[in-house]
GROMACS .gro file of C-alpha atoms in nm:
model
  514
    1UNK     CA    1  -0.013  -0.004  -0.009
    2UNK     CA    2   0.294   0.265   0.083
    3UNK     CA    3   0.456   0.171  -0.258
    4UNK     CA    4   0.104   0.196  -0.453
    5UNK     CA    5   0.073   0.556  -0.289
    6UNK     CA    6   0.399   0.645  -0.251
    7UNK     CA    7   0.404   0.928  -0.519
    8UNK     CA    8   0.272   1.251  -0.515
    9UNK     CA    9   0.124   1.183  -0.843
   10UNK     CA   10  -0.107   0.875  -0.685
   11UNK     CA   11  -0.176   1.069  -0.361
   12UNK     CA   12  -0.317   1.395  -0.543
   13UNK     CA   13  -0.542   1.140  -0.745
   14UNK     CA   14  -0.656   0.947  -0.481
   15UNK     CA   15  -0.733   1.263  -0.279
   16UNK     CA   16  -0.910   1.423  -0.572
   17UNK     CA   17  -1.104   1.133  -0.636
   18UNK     CA   18  -1.245   1.069  -0.264
   19UNK     CA   19  -1.330   1.458  -0.230
   20UNK     CA   20  -1.525   1.417  -0.604
   21UNK     CA   21  -1.678   1.111  -0.476
   22UNK     CA   22  -1.790   1.243  -0.103
   23UNK     CA   23  -1.949   1.541  -0.300
   24UNK     CA   24  -2.119   1.364  -0.540
   25UNK     CA   25  -2.299   1.129  -0.274
   26UNK     CA   26  -2.387   1.405  -0.054
   27UNK     CA   27  -2.518   1.627  -0.341
   28UNK     CA   28  -2.711   1.342  -0.496
   29UNK     CA   29  -2.871   1.234  -0.157
   30UNK     CA   30  -2.976   1.581  -0.106
   31UNK     CA   31  -3.101   1.597  -0.469
   32UNK     CA   32  -3.303   1.293  -0.407
   33UNK     CA   33  -3.454   1.392  -0.094
   34UNK     CA   34  -3.544   1.738  -0.250
   35UNK     CA   35  -3.686   1.588  -0.555
   36UNK     CA   36  -3.903   1.306  -0.334
   37UNK     CA   37  -4.030   1.608  -0.109
   38UNK     CA   38  -4.143   1.835  -0.412
   39UNK     CA   39  -4.303   1.559  -0.570
   40UNK     CA   40  -4.491   1.428  -0.273
   41UNK     CA   41  -4.606   1.788  -0.190
   42UNK     CA   42  -4.735   1.807  -0.552
   43UNK     CA   43  -4.937   1.475  -0.498
   44UNK     CA   44  -5.051   1.598  -0.172
   45UNK     CA   45  -5.191   1.938  -0.334
   46UNK     CA   46  -5.347   1.728  -0.595
   47UNK     CA   47  -5.509   1.487  -0.343
   48UNK     CA   48  -5.632   1.793  -0.136
   49UNK     CA   49  -5.786   1.947  -0.448
   50UNK     CA   50  -5.971   1.608  -0.520
   51UNK     CA   51  -6.095   1.616  -0.156
   52UNK     CA   52  -6.203   1.967  -0.150
   53UNK     CA   53  -6.395   1.919  -0.477
   54UNK     CA   54  -6.603   1.627  -0.325
   55UNK     CA   55  -6.633   1.831   0.026
   56UNK     CA   56  -6.779   2.130  -0.205
   57UNK     CA   57  -7.032   1.908  -0.352
   58UNK     CA   58  -7.130   1.755  -0.017
   59UNK     CA   59  -7.155   2.111   0.105
   60UNK     CA   60  -7.408   2.189  -0.172
   61UNK     CA   61  -7.630   1.900  -0.068
   62UNK     CA   62  -7.511   1.684  -0.370
   63UNK     CA   63  -7.654   1.321  -0.319
   64UNK     CA   64  -7.378   1.046  -0.274
   65UNK     CA   65  -7.450   0.899  -0.595
   66UNK     CA   66  -7.439   1.209  -0.819
   67UNK     CA   67  -7.092   1.324  -0.654
   68UNK     CA   68  -6.838   1.357  -0.920
   69UNK     CA   69  -6.508   1.225  -0.758
   70UNK     CA   70  -6.642   0.855  -0.693
   71UNK     CA   71  -6.612   0.719  -1.057
   72UNK     CA   72  -6.273   0.548  -0.945
   73UNK     CA   73  -6.114   0.726  -1.224
   74UNK     CA   74  -5.987   1.008  -0.997
   75UNK     CA   75  -5.829   0.744  -0.758
   76UNK     CA   76  -5.928   0.646  -0.407
   77UNK     CA   77  -6.200   0.827  -0.220
   78UNK     CA   78  -6.372   0.753   0.095
   79UNK     CA   79  -6.628   0.986   0.287
   80UNK     CA   80  -6.633   0.873   0.660
   81UNK     CA   81  -6.896   1.020   0.898
   82UNK     CA   82  -6.759   1.160   1.258
   83UNK     CA   83  -6.803   0.808   1.440
   84UNK     CA   84  -6.544   0.674   1.196
   85UNK     CA   85  -6.772   0.478   0.968
   86UNK     CA   86  -6.744   0.458   0.587
   87UNK     CA   87  -7.029   0.635   0.415
   88UNK     CA   88  -6.925   0.618   0.051
   89UNK     CA   89  -6.635   0.500  -0.152
   90UNK     CA   90  -6.510   0.517  -0.475
   91UNK     CA   91  -6.617   0.264  -0.746
   92UNK     CA   92  -6.360   0.010  -0.758
   93UNK     CA   93  -6.201   0.042  -0.458
   94UNK     CA   94  -6.084  -0.334  -0.352
   95UNK     CA   95  -5.868  -0.233  -0.075
   96UNK     CA   96  -5.690   0.073   0.109
   97UNK     CA   97  -5.477   0.175   0.403
   98UNK     CA   98  -5.346   0.499   0.538
   99UNK     CA   99  -5.698   0.652   0.614
  100UNK     CA  100  -5.932   0.650   0.898
  101UNK     CA  101  -6.072   0.343   0.798
  102UNK     CA  102  -5.986   0.027   0.566
  103UNK     CA  103  -6.335  -0.022   0.493
  104UNK     CA  104  -6.419  -0.016   0.107
  105UNK     CA  105  -6.807  -0.034   0.145
  106UNK     CA  106  -7.037   0.116   0.343
  107UNK     CA  107  -7.187  -0.123   0.610
  108UNK     CA  108  -7.550  -0.181   0.557
  109UNK     CA  109  -7.790   0.017   0.808
  110UNK     CA  110  -8.000  -0.220   1.023
  111UNK     CA  111  -8.366  -0.220   1.002
  112UNK     CA  112  -8.527  -0.021   1.309
  113UNK     CA  113  -8.740  -0.274   1.527
  114UNK     CA  114  -9.078  -0.179   1.656
  115UNK     CA  115  -8.957  -0.137   2.025
  116UNK     CA  116  -8.679   0.068   1.909
  117UNK     CA  117  -8.924   0.297   1.750
  118UNK     CA  118  -9.136   0.322   2.030
  119UNK     CA  119  -8.829   0.357   2.269
  120UNK     CA  120  -8.776   0.719   2.438
  121UNK     CA  121  -8.526   0.949   2.336
  122UNK     CA  122  -8.181   0.906   2.454
  123UNK     CA  123  -8.105   1.056   2.774
  124UNK     CA  124  -7.861   1.367   2.817
  125UNK     CA  125  -7.624   1.160   3.002
  126UNK     CA  126  -7.579   0.927   2.707
  127UNK     CA  127  -7.546   1.206   2.456
  128UNK     CA  128  -7.285   1.321   2.705
  129UNK     CA  129  -7.108   0.984   2.716
  130UNK     CA  130  -7.126   0.998   2.322
  131UNK     CA  131  -6.947   1.319   2.294
  132UNK     CA  132  -6.701   1.204   2.556
  133UNK     CA  133  -6.613   0.892   2.322
  134UNK     CA  134  -6.605   1.102   2.018
  135UNK     CA  135  -6.358   1.330   2.166
  136UNK     CA  136  -6.155   1.055   2.301
  137UNK     CA  137  -6.135   0.904   1.966
  138UNK     CA  138  -6.031   1.220   1.807
  139UNK     CA  139  -5.709   1.248   2.059
  140UNK     CA  140  -5.640   0.866   1.971
  141UNK     CA  141  -5.598   0.925   1.622
  142UNK     CA  142  -5.279   0.872   1.465
  143UNK     CA  143  -5.021   1.139   1.389
  144UNK     CA  144  -5.053   1.277   1.016
  145UNK     CA  145  -4.803   1.413   0.803
  146UNK     CA  146  -4.755   1.722   0.594
  147UNK     CA  147  -4.794   1.783   0.226
  148UNK     CA  148  -4.391   1.703   0.190
  149UNK     CA  149  -4.380   1.423   0.396
  150UNK     CA  150  -4.321   1.591   0.761
  151UNK     CA  151  -4.480   1.516   1.070
  152UNK     CA  152  -4.786   1.748   1.124
  153UNK     CA  153  -4.951   1.645   1.430
  154UNK     CA  154  -5.028   1.981   1.550
  155UNK     CA  155  -5.185   2.093   1.215
  156UNK     CA  156  -5.401   1.772   1.256
  157UNK     CA  157  -5.493   1.835   1.616
  158UNK     CA  158  -5.574   2.189   1.501
  159UNK     CA  159  -5.802   2.085   1.239
  160UNK     CA  160  -5.985   1.827   1.448
  161UNK     CA  161  -6.052   2.117   1.735
  162UNK     CA  162  -6.154   2.345   1.448
  163UNK     CA  163  -6.388   2.049   1.275
  164UNK     CA  164  -6.672   2.103   1.539
  165UNK     CA  165  -6.713   2.461   1.503
  166UNK     CA  166  -6.762   2.440   1.144
  167UNK     CA  167  -7.093   2.611   1.006
  168UNK     CA  168  -7.330   2.371   0.798
  169UNK     CA  169  -7.215   2.420   0.439
  170UNK     CA  170  -6.855   2.472   0.538
  171UNK     CA  171  -6.540   2.295   0.493
  172UNK     CA  172  -6.214   2.301   0.680
  173UNK     CA  173  -5.935   2.531   0.584
  174UNK     CA  174  -5.670   2.293   0.659
  175UNK     CA  175  -5.638   1.962   0.533
  176UNK     CA  176  -5.408   1.663   0.686
  177UNK     CA  177  -5.200   1.443   0.506
  178UNK     CA  178  -5.087   1.087   0.507
  179UNK     CA  179  -4.956   0.809   0.308
  180UNK     CA  180  -5.077   0.460   0.214
  181UNK     CA  181  -5.153   0.206  -0.051
  182UNK     CA  182  -5.504   0.122  -0.231
  183UNK     CA  183  -5.616  -0.103  -0.491
  184UNK     CA  184  -5.885   0.002  -0.751
  185UNK     CA  185  -5.978  -0.279  -0.995
  186UNK     CA  186  -5.696  -0.457  -1.004
  187UNK     CA  187  -5.397  -0.179  -0.994
  188UNK     CA  188  -5.254  -0.162  -0.639
  189UNK     CA  189  -5.044   0.159  -0.614
  190UNK     CA  190  -4.902   0.366  -0.331
  191UNK     CA  191  -5.111   0.716  -0.261
  192UNK     CA  192  -5.070   1.029  -0.099
  193UNK     CA  193  -5.382   1.090   0.117
  194UNK     CA  194  -5.553   1.422   0.183
  195UNK     CA  195  -5.822   1.462   0.458
  196UNK     CA  196  -6.082   1.752   0.457
  197UNK     CA  197  -6.366   1.813   0.685
  198UNK     CA  198  -6.724   1.927   0.580
  199UNK     CA  199  -7.033   2.012   0.778
  200UNK     CA  200  -7.350   1.921   0.572
  201UNK     CA  201  -7.684   2.056   0.655
  202UNK     CA  202  -7.841   1.718   0.659
  203UNK     CA  203  -7.573   1.450   0.712
  204UNK     CA  204  -7.361   1.599   1.016
  205UNK     CA  205  -6.996   1.639   1.013
  206UNK     CA  206  -6.818   1.407   0.724
  207UNK     CA  207  -6.439   1.380   0.623
  208UNK     CA  208  -6.372   1.330   0.275
  209UNK     CA  209  -6.024   1.112   0.221
  210UNK     CA  210  -5.884   1.169  -0.154
  211UNK     CA  211  -5.558   1.012  -0.289
  212UNK     CA  212  -5.342   1.105  -0.562
  213UNK     CA  213  -5.075   0.833  -0.688
  214UNK     CA  214  -4.713   0.862  -0.590
  215UNK     CA  215  -4.614   0.643  -0.912
  216UNK     CA  216  -4.447   0.962  -1.066
  217UNK     CA  217  -4.256   1.042  -0.762
  218UNK     CA  218  -4.149   0.709  -0.726
  219UNK     CA  219  -4.045   0.681  -1.104
  220UNK     CA  220  -3.861   1.003  -1.102
  221UNK     CA  221  -3.662   0.908  -0.808
  222UNK     CA  222  -3.571   0.552  -0.952
  223UNK     CA  223  -3.451   0.730  -1.264
  224UNK     CA  224  -3.245   1.001  -1.077
  225UNK     CA  225  -3.126   0.723  -0.885
  226UNK     CA  226  -3.029   0.517  -1.157
  227UNK     CA  227  -2.850   0.821  -1.342
  228UNK     CA  228  -2.650   0.877  -1.044
  229UNK     CA  229  -2.544   0.509  -1.007
  230UNK     CA  230  -2.415   0.509  -1.356
  231UNK     CA  231  -2.307   0.863  -1.392
  232UNK     CA  232  -2.128   0.931  -1.059
  233UNK     CA  233  -1.870   0.618  -1.092
  234UNK     CA  234  -1.802   0.742  -1.485
  235UNK     CA  235  -1.756   1.095  -1.338
  236UNK     CA  236  -1.547   1.001  -1.032
  237UNK     CA  237  -1.315   0.770  -1.303
  238UNK     CA  238  -1.301   1.071  -1.531
  239UNK     CA  239  -1.192   1.296  -1.235
  240UNK     CA  240  -0.914   1.034  -1.137
  241UNK     CA  241  -0.827   1.015  -1.489
  242UNK     CA  242  -0.786   1.379  -1.539
  243UNK     CA  243  -0.608   1.415  -1.208
  244UNK     CA  244  -0.345   1.147  -1.304
  245UNK     CA  245  -0.292   1.297  -1.634
  246UNK     CA  246  -0.258   1.668  -1.526
  247UNK     CA  247  -0.038   1.554  -1.244
  248UNK     CA  248   0.170   1.350  -1.437
  249UNK     CA  249   0.226   1.629  -1.692
  250UNK     CA  250   0.286   1.900  -1.395
  251UNK     CA  251   0.536   1.660  -1.220
  252UNK     CA  252   0.695   1.575  -1.546
  253UNK     CA  253   0.973   1.823  -1.498
  254UNK     CA  254   1.031   1.726  -1.150
  255UNK     CA  255   1.161   1.369  -1.287
  256UNK     CA  256   1.379   1.564  -1.518
  257UNK     CA  257   1.492   1.764  -1.272
  258UNK     CA  258   1.585   1.428  -1.031
  259UNK     CA  259   1.731   1.258  -1.332
  260UNK     CA  260   1.977   1.541  -1.395
  261UNK     CA  261   2.069   1.597  -1.033
  262UNK     CA  262   2.124   1.224  -1.025
  263UNK     CA  263   2.377   1.223  -1.328
  264UNK     CA  264   2.542   1.556  -1.192
  265UNK     CA  265   2.603   1.357  -0.854
  266UNK     CA  266   2.716   1.040  -1.040
  267UNK     CA  267   2.952   1.244  -1.270
  268UNK     CA  268   3.062   1.513  -1.034
  269UNK     CA  269   3.047   1.746  -1.308
  270UNK     CA  270   2.911   2.089  -1.158
  271UNK     CA  271   2.894   2.282  -1.519
  272UNK     CA  272   2.587   2.076  -1.607
  273UNK     CA  273   2.236   2.249  -1.519
  274UNK     CA  274   1.902   2.094  -1.478
  275UNK     CA  275   1.621   2.153  -1.740
  276UNK     CA  276   1.427   2.481  -1.663
  277UNK     CA  277   1.040   2.451  -1.782
  278UNK     CA  278   0.917   2.716  -2.001
  279UNK     CA  279   0.642   2.770  -1.749
  280UNK     CA  280   0.625   3.027  -1.453
  281UNK     CA  281   0.497   2.803  -1.184
  282UNK     CA  282   0.653   2.664  -0.855
  283UNK     CA  283   0.848   2.399  -1.084
  284UNK     CA  284   1.016   2.637  -1.294
  285UNK     CA  285   1.113   2.841  -0.986
  286UNK     CA  286   1.227   2.524  -0.839
  287UNK     CA  287   1.452   2.446  -1.149
  288UNK     CA  288   1.608   2.795  -1.143
  289UNK     CA  289   1.687   2.792  -0.791
  290UNK     CA  290   1.835   2.447  -0.839
  291UNK     CA  291   2.064   2.597  -1.125
  292UNK     CA  292   2.148   2.890  -0.914
  293UNK     CA  293   2.242   2.669  -0.641
  294UNK     CA  294   2.463   2.446  -0.876
  295UNK     CA  295   2.634   2.752  -0.983
  296UNK     CA  296   2.710   2.877  -0.645
  297UNK     CA  297   2.840   2.535  -0.571
  298UNK     CA  298   3.027   2.523  -0.872
  299UNK     CA  299   3.193   2.861  -0.818
  300UNK     CA  300   3.271   2.742  -0.452
  301UNK     CA  301   3.436   2.417  -0.554
  302UNK     CA  302   3.633   2.623  -0.806
  303UNK     CA  303   3.707   2.872  -0.565
  304UNK     CA  304   3.817   2.600  -0.339
  305UNK     CA  305   4.047   2.415  -0.568
  306UNK     CA  306   4.213   2.730  -0.694
  307UNK     CA  307   4.299   2.813  -0.328
  308UNK     CA  308   4.434   2.472  -0.262
  309UNK     CA  309   4.627   2.508  -0.568
  310UNK     CA  310   4.761   2.866  -0.494
  311UNK     CA  311   4.818   2.773  -0.125
  312UNK     CA  312   5.031   2.486  -0.240
  313UNK     CA  313   5.235   2.680  -0.471
  314UNK     CA  314   5.291   2.986  -0.202
  315UNK     CA  315   5.359   2.726   0.055
  316UNK     CA  316   5.612   2.557  -0.181
  317UNK     CA  317   5.835   2.877  -0.229
  318UNK     CA  318   5.914   2.923   0.163
  319UNK     CA  319   5.952   2.566   0.222
  320UNK     CA  320   6.185   2.482  -0.080
  321UNK     CA  321   6.398   2.807   0.019
  322UNK     CA  322   6.426   2.689   0.385
  323UNK     CA  323   6.524   2.351   0.296
  324UNK     CA  324   6.775   2.470   0.055
  325UNK     CA  325   6.945   2.697   0.333
  326UNK     CA  326   6.942   2.428   0.556
  327UNK     CA  327   7.101   2.168   0.312
  328UNK     CA  328   7.365   2.403   0.238
  329UNK     CA  329   7.400   2.483   0.605
  330UNK     CA  330   7.419   2.106   0.674
  331UNK     CA  331   7.704   2.091   0.416
  332UNK     CA  332   7.882   2.421   0.475
  333UNK     CA  333   7.807   2.557   0.826
  334UNK     CA  334   8.015   2.862   0.760
  335UNK     CA  335   7.763   2.947   0.471
  336UNK     CA  336   7.431   2.962   0.676
  337UNK     CA  337   7.236   3.247   0.603
  338UNK     CA  338   7.022   3.254   0.949
  339UNK     CA  339   6.845   3.586   0.871
  340UNK     CA  340   6.698   3.459   0.540
  341UNK     CA  341   6.610   3.127   0.714
  342UNK     CA  342   6.434   3.344   0.992
  343UNK     CA  343   6.260   3.524   0.718
  344UNK     CA  344   6.136   3.227   0.559
  345UNK     CA  345   5.998   3.099   0.866
  346UNK     CA  346   5.845   3.412   0.943
  347UNK     CA  347   5.659   3.426   0.595
  348UNK     CA  348   5.588   3.063   0.625
  349UNK     CA  349   5.414   3.128   0.968
  350UNK     CA  350   5.217   3.430   0.829
  351UNK     CA  351   5.106   3.256   0.532
  352UNK     CA  352   4.981   2.948   0.773
  353UNK     CA  353   4.827   3.183   0.996
  354UNK     CA  354   4.648   3.359   0.683
  355UNK     CA  355   4.533   3.009   0.529
  356UNK     CA  356   4.384   2.921   0.871
  357UNK     CA  357   4.200   3.240   0.918
  358UNK     CA  358   4.063   3.197   0.556
  359UNK     CA  359   3.963   2.828   0.651
  360UNK     CA  360   3.762   2.944   0.958
  361UNK     CA  361   3.589   3.228   0.759
  362UNK     CA  362   3.516   2.975   0.485
  363UNK     CA  363   3.343   2.736   0.771
  364UNK     CA  364   3.099   3.054   0.882
  365UNK     CA  365   3.267   3.139   1.184
  366UNK     CA  366   3.063   3.410   1.323
  367UNK     CA  367   3.241   3.699   1.527
  368UNK     CA  368   3.234   3.754   1.884
  369UNK     CA  369   2.958   3.988   1.957
  370UNK     CA  370   3.178   4.252   2.136
  371UNK     CA  371   3.197   4.652   2.137
  372UNK     CA  372   3.477   4.788   1.954
  373UNK     CA  373   3.584   5.135   1.946
  374UNK     CA  374   3.737   5.179   1.584
  375UNK     CA  375   3.905   5.508   1.658
  376UNK     CA  376   4.064   5.394   1.959
  377UNK     CA  377   4.165   5.041   1.758
  378UNK     CA  378   4.307   5.285   1.473
  379UNK     CA  379   4.526   5.476   1.717
  380UNK     CA  380   4.669   5.144   1.857
  381UNK     CA  381   4.752   4.978   1.501
  382UNK     CA  382   4.906   5.318   1.392
  383UNK     CA  383   5.103   5.355   1.711
  384UNK     CA  384   5.353   5.065   1.626
  385UNK     CA  385   5.395   5.152   1.248
  386UNK     CA  386   5.606   5.445   1.107
  387UNK     CA  387   5.455   5.675   0.842
  388UNK     CA  388   5.118   5.654   0.974
  389UNK     CA  389   4.929   5.936   1.094
  390UNK     CA  390   4.557   5.949   1.239
  391UNK     CA  391   4.317   6.203   1.204
  392UNK     CA  392   4.253   6.311   1.557
  393UNK     CA  393   3.990   6.541   1.477
  394UNK     CA  394   3.787   6.274   1.279
  395UNK     CA  395   3.881   5.998   1.534
  396UNK     CA  396   3.584   6.020   1.727
  397UNK     CA  397   3.437   5.749   1.947
  398UNK     CA  398   3.266   5.537   1.733
  399UNK     CA  399   3.176   5.171   1.852
  400UNK     CA  400   3.084   4.859   1.655
  401UNK     CA  401   2.998   4.512   1.720
  402UNK     CA  402   3.235   4.218   1.650
  403UNK     CA  403   3.573   4.075   1.709
  404UNK     CA  404   3.832   4.281   1.847
  405UNK     CA  405   4.136   4.066   1.681
  406UNK     CA  406   3.961   4.011   1.361
  407UNK     CA  407   3.887   4.383   1.303
  408UNK     CA  408   4.257   4.468   1.441
  409UNK     CA  409   4.351   4.194   1.175
  410UNK     CA  410   4.172   4.396   0.893
  411UNK     CA  411   4.320   4.737   0.978
  412UNK     CA  412   4.668   4.590   1.014
  413UNK     CA  413   4.621   4.428   0.686
  414UNK     CA  414   4.511   4.768   0.517
  415UNK     CA  415   4.798   4.966   0.696
  416UNK     CA  416   5.060   4.726   0.579
  417UNK     CA  417   4.923   4.703   0.217
  418UNK     CA  418   4.901   5.107   0.225
  419UNK     CA  419   5.293   5.124   0.350
  420UNK     CA  420   5.404   4.884   0.115
  421UNK     CA  421   5.245   5.131  -0.179
  422UNK     CA  422   5.281   5.462  -0.025
  423UNK     CA  423   5.564   5.714  -0.117
  424UNK     CA  424   5.593   5.855   0.220
  425UNK     CA  425   5.270   5.860   0.445
  426UNK     CA  426   4.966   5.655   0.530
  427UNK     CA  427   4.667   5.835   0.659
  428UNK     CA  428   4.394   5.677   0.885
  429UNK     CA  429   4.040   5.844   0.966
  430UNK     CA  430   3.725   5.741   1.133
  431UNK     CA  431   3.400   5.895   1.105
  432UNK     CA  432   3.044   5.830   1.113
  433UNK     CA  433   2.764   5.854   0.853
  434UNK     CA  434   2.429   5.770   0.970
  435UNK     CA  435   2.425   5.427   1.127
  436UNK     CA  436   2.763   5.340   0.997
  437UNK     CA  437   3.129   5.384   1.085
  438UNK     CA  438   3.362   5.465   0.826
  439UNK     CA  439   3.716   5.367   0.861
  440UNK     CA  440   3.920   5.505   0.582
  441UNK     CA  441   4.303   5.414   0.494
  442UNK     CA  442   4.457   5.642   0.216
  443UNK     CA  443   4.819   5.644   0.082
  444UNK     CA  444   5.005   5.862  -0.144
  445UNK     CA  445   5.110   5.583  -0.369
  446UNK     CA  446   5.075   5.537  -0.727
  447UNK     CA  447   4.679   5.410  -0.640
  448UNK     CA  448   4.492   5.097  -0.808
  449UNK     CA  449   4.328   5.110  -1.162
  450UNK     CA  450   3.962   5.128  -1.168
  451UNK     CA  451   3.949   4.808  -1.350
  452UNK     CA  452   4.127   4.619  -1.090
  453UNK     CA  453   3.966   4.751  -0.758
  454UNK     CA  454   3.759   4.472  -0.742
  455UNK     CA  455   4.026   4.217  -0.866
  456UNK     CA  456   4.273   4.288  -0.579
  457UNK     CA  457   4.022   4.165  -0.331
  458UNK     CA  458   4.039   3.791  -0.467
  459UNK     CA  459   4.292   3.534  -0.294
  460UNK     CA  460   4.647   3.520  -0.391
  461UNK     CA  461   4.627   3.832  -0.614
  462UNK     CA  462   4.909   4.043  -0.690
  463UNK     CA  463   4.927   4.347  -0.913
  464UNK     CA  464   5.260   4.442  -0.890
  465UNK     CA  465   5.464   4.186  -1.088
  466UNK     CA  466   5.775   4.338  -1.050
  467UNK     CA  467   5.836   4.296  -0.703
  468UNK     CA  468   5.946   4.010  -0.504
  469UNK     CA  469   5.752   3.790  -0.327
  470UNK     CA  470   5.929   3.919  -0.008
  471UNK     CA  471   5.801   4.258  -0.067
  472UNK     CA  472   5.463   4.165  -0.201
  473UNK     CA  473   5.341   3.917   0.025
  474UNK     CA  474   5.112   3.633  -0.083
  475UNK     CA  475   4.795   3.838  -0.191
  476UNK     CA  476   4.590   3.720   0.102
  477UNK     CA  477   4.582   4.014   0.327
  478UNK     CA  478   4.297   4.232   0.124
  479UNK     CA  479   4.094   3.891   0.045
  480UNK     CA  480   4.121   3.857   0.451
  481UNK     CA  481   4.024   4.215   0.500
  482UNK     CA  482   3.722   4.192   0.295
  483UNK     CA  483   3.591   3.853   0.409
  484UNK     CA  484   3.617   3.988   0.795
  485UNK     CA  485   3.420   4.285   0.682
  486UNK     CA  486   3.140   4.095   0.524
  487UNK     CA  487   3.131   3.885   0.833
  488UNK     CA  488   3.076   4.156   1.039
  489UNK     CA  489   2.779   4.302   0.824
  490UNK     CA  490   2.977   4.582   0.633
  491UNK     CA  491   3.184   4.651   0.310
  492UNK     CA  492   3.504   4.702   0.208
  493UNK     CA  493   3.593   4.910  -0.117
  494UNK     CA  494   3.868   5.062  -0.290
  495UNK     CA  495   3.884   5.402  -0.471
  496UNK     CA  496   4.115   5.689  -0.525
  497UNK     CA  497   4.258   5.920  -0.238
  498UNK     CA  498   4.262   6.283  -0.265
  499UNK     CA  499   4.624   6.259  -0.298
  500UNK     CA  500   4.624   6.030  -0.568
  501UNK     CA  501   4.687   5.703  -0.420
  502UNK     CA  502   4.479   5.412  -0.302
  503UNK     CA  503   4.177   5.474  -0.084
  504UNK     CA  504   4.036   5.177   0.121
  505UNK     CA  505   3.694   5.266   0.319
  506UNK     CA  506   3.559   5.000   0.547
  507UNK     CA  507   3.180   5.072   0.668
  508UNK     CA  508   3.059   4.877   0.943
  509UNK     CA  509   2.716   4.915   1.144
  510UNK     CA  510   2.720   5.110   1.449
  511UNK     CA  511   2.675   4.871   1.777
  512UNK     CA  512   2.339   4.901   1.937
  513UNK     CA  513   2.287   5.161   2.180
  514UNK     CA  514   2.561   5.403   2.024
   0.00000   0.00000   0.00000
């Protein structure tokens, strides 16, 4: 099961299909219920119309044999007196249920006997008992339903209470409804019955029951149900197929991206790129981001390879020189150049320290969050170097957050670079510009060409090809200075000084609360 629904495509198809199926089932049930209620209400209205037609004729003193609704063609009709006895029924009525009585033909009236004719009239208490019995029968009647099939017990009770108050020739305004079945001739069917009370002039209170067939309702519901049972599965299958196809087409670029990434991983060729679809959706943005990541990774790997190669080359020279001096000293102790050996060792030590710092910066080492006064730091770094001046007026207190050691390394590298290229002096100034502190180091040398002002911050880059390695260094000082500046949330740029030399500006954000 997990493998079957292990893909996004299959899960999306299953989810969409389930949602559609649930929606179709709920909608179909609601439609069937509404259809059944509407058709049942129409049948109830038709039955009430028939019952009122017969009741109107009874109110007009039409004899039973001349009633127009009892020919059997209009459906089952019963006329019941207030005692619940059948008075008249439709012709051909063979069987019925769902009304006050299941009788289909009136009972024969007994012949009055002589003693009965001579018997005294009923006593008042007996009449009272009969009225009480009638009231009990009215209370024991079954609950009836409304036109749409809902329970309408309150309406039935209201109609029963209002019936005795009807005037002769008047019919009840409200009808009661119920469902049942009847057989007319040889045909048995379900009906919706309506009961209407009428008080006649000579026959007392009568109730007319008339039924309307529910065959149309049953037929419509069966037809709708059949259509749903056939159409809903087809519609669900169509939705599943369309979802499968659409998700497949949408996820096809993802498969291409995955295959290309697997090939790049296997070949270790970072110059390759994943295909980018021509759409502007999330998958296209994913492909572009993946290519940007591959490009950054390629640049990082290439930079690392170049760094390793350059570091190996830079380390090889002092090590070879130191080895040569030691071998000469071993063979000819009197020719030992001790000062040269010490210089090569110090240079090798500085280079190793620079490489270690670059490695830590590349690893994402975060600077220590401490408050450093750049003006005071500038004075300290300038104090140990000749030819370096600090602008006292501009050297106001300006604190930044970061590592004092790393920032001192930046300032030291900038001062060493300035002294290496200056003719006479190197000037340092510190000023505040808004929420930034600007430390500027300027020299009076030849300056840096505009085309090289970014290249000098690359590792192992030395612009002066005529100078020796001892004078020029390894070309890591400015690269380290920029990396440290970036790690502290600042920038380091090169420009032209007013004196014509090089100008390096370090911009760092002010410490909070400054």
